[in-house]
Coordinates of N, CA, C and O in Angstrom, one line a residue:
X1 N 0.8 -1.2 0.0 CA 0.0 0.0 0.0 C 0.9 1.3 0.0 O 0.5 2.2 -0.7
X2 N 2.2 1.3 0.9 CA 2.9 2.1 0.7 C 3.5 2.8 -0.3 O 3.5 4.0 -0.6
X3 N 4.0 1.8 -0.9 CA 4.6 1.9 -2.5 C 3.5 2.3 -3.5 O 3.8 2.8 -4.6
X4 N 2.3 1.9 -3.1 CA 1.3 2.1 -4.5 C 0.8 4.3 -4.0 O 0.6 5.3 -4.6
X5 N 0.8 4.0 -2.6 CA 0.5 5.0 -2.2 C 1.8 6.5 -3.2 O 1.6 7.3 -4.2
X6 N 3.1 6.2 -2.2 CA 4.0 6.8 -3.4 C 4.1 6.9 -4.7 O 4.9 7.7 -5.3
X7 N 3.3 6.2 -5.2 CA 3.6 5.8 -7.0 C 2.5 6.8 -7.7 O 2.6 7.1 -8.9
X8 N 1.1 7.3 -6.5 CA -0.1 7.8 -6.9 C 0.5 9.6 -6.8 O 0.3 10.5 -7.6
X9 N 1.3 9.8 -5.4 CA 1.8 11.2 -5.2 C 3.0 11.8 -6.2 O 3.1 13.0 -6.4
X10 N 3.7 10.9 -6.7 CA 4.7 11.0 -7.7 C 4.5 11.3 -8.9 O 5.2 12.1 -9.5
X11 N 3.3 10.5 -9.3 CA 2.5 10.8 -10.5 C 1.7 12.3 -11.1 O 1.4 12.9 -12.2
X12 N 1.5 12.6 -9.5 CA 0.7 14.4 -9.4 C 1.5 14.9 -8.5 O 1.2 14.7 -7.3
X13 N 2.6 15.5 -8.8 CA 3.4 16.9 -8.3 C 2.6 17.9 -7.8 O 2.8 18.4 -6.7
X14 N 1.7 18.3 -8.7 CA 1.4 19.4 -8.7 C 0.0 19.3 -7.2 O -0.8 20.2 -6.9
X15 N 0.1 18.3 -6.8 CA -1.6 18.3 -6.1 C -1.3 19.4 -4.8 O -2.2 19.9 -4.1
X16 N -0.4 19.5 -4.6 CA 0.5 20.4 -3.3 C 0.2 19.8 -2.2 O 1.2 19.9 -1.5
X17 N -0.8 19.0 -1.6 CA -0.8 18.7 -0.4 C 0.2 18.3 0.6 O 0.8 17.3 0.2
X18 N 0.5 18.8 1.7 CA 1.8 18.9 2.5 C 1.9 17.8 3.1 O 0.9 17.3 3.5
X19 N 3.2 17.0 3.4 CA 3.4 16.0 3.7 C 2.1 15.5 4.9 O 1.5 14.4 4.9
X20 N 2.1 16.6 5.7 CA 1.1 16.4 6.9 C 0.1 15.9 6.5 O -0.7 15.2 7.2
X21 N -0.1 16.2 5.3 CA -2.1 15.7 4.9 C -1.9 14.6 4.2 O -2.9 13.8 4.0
X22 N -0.7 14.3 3.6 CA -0.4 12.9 3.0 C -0.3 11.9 3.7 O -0.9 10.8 3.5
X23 N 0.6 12.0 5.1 CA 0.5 10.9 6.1 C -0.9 10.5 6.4 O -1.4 9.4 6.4
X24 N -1.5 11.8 6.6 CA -3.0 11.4 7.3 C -4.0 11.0 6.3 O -5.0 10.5 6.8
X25 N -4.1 11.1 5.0 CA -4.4 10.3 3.6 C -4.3 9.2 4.0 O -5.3 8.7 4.6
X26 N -3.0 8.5 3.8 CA -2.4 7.5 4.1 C -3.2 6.4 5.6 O -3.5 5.2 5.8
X27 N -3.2 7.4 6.3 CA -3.5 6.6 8.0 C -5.2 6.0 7.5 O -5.7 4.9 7.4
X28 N -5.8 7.5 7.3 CA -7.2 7.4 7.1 C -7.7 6.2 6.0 O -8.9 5.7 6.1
X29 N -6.9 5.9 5.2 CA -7.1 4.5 4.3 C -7.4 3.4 4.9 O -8.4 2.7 4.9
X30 N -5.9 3.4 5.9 CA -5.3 1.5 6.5 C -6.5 1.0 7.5 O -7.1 1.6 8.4
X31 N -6.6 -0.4 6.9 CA -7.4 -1.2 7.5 C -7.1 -1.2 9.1 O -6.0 -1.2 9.6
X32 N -8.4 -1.2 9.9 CA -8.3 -1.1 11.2 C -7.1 -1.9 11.9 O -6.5 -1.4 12.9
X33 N -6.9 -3.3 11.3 CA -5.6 -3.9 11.9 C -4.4 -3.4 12.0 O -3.5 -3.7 12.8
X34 N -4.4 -2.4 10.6 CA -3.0 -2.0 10.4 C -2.8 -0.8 11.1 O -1.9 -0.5 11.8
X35 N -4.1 0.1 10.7 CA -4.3 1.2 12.3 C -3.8 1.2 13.5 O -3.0 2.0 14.0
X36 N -4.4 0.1 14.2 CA -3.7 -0.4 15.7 C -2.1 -0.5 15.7 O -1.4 0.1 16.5
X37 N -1.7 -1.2 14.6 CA -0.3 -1.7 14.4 C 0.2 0.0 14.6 O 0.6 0.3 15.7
X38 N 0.1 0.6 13.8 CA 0.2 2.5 13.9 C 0.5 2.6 15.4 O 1.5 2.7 16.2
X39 N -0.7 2.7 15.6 CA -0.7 3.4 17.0 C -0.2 3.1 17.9 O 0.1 4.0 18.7
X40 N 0.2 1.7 18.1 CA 0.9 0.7 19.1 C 2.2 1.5 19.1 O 2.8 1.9 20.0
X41 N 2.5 1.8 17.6 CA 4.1 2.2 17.3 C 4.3 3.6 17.9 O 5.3 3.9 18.6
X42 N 3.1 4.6 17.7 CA 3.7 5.9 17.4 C 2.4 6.1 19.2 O 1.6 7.0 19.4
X43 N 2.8 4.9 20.2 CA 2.4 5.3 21.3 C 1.4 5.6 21.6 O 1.3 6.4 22.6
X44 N 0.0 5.1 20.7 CA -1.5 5.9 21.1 C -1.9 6.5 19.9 O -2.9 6.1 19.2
X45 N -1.2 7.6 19.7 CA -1.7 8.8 18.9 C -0.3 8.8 18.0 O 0.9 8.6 18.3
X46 N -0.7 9.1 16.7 CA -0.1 9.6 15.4 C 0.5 11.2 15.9 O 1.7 11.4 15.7
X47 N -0.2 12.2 16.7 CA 0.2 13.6 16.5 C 1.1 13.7 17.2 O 1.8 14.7 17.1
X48 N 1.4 12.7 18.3 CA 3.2 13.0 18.9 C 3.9 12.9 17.6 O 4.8 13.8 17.7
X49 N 3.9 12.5 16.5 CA 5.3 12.0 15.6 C 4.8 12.9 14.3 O 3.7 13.0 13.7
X50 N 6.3 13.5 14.0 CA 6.6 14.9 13.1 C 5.6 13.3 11.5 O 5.5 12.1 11.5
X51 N 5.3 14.6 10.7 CA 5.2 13.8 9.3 C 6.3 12.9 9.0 O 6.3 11.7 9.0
X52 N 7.3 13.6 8.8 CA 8.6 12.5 8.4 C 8.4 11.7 9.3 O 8.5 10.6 8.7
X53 N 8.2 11.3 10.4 CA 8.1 10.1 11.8 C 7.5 8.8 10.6 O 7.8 7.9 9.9
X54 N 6.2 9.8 10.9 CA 5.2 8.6 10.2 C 6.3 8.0 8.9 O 7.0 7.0 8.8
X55 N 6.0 9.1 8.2 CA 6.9 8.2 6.5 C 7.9 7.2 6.9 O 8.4 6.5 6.0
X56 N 8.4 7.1 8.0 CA 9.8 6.5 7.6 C 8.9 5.2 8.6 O 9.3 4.0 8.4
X57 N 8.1 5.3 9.3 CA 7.6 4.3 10.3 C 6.5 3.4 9.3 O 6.2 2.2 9.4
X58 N 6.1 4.3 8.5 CA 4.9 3.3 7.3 C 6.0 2.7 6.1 O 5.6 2.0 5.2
X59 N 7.4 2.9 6.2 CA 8.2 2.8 5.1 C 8.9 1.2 5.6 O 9.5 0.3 4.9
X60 N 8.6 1.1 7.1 CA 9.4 0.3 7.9 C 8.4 -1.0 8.4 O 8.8 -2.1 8.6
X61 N 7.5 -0.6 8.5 CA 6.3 -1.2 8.2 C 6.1 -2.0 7.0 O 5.9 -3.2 7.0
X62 N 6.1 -1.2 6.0 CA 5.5 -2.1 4.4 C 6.9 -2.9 4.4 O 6.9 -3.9 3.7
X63 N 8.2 -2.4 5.0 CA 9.3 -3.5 4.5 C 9.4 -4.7 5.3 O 9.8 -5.7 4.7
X64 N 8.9 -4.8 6.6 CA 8.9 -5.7 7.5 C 7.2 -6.5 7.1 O 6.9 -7.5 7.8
X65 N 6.6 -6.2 6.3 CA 5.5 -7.1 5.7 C 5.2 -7.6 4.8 O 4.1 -7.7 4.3
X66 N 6.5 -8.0 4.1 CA 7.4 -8.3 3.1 C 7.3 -9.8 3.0 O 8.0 -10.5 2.2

């Protein structure tokens, strides 16, 4: 999902949305299981962790479900 996700933002440069609204694109998608998985990670809540947090934590994620 990650990589398809990337593959959709790459394709439209131009859509401007700031990393911030892409992570939460992104969250607002994943299936409730993968959700929890999220939250377990980033302690509860997503908004302790900067945008780049998430990206590199959903990047570490899709590689470890490999």
């Amino acid at each position: 999902a990650q990589e398809c996700f990337k593959l959709l933002f790459s394709q439209c440069p131009h859509h401007q949305y700031s990393l911030a609204l892409q992570v939460q694109f992104f969250y607002n998608d994943l299936t409730l299981t993968t959700k929890n998985v999220v939250d377990i990670a980033t302690e509860g809540y997503i908004g302790n962790k900067t945008p780049e947090d998430l990206v590199a934590l959903y990047e570490l994620l899709a590689s470890n479900s490999q």
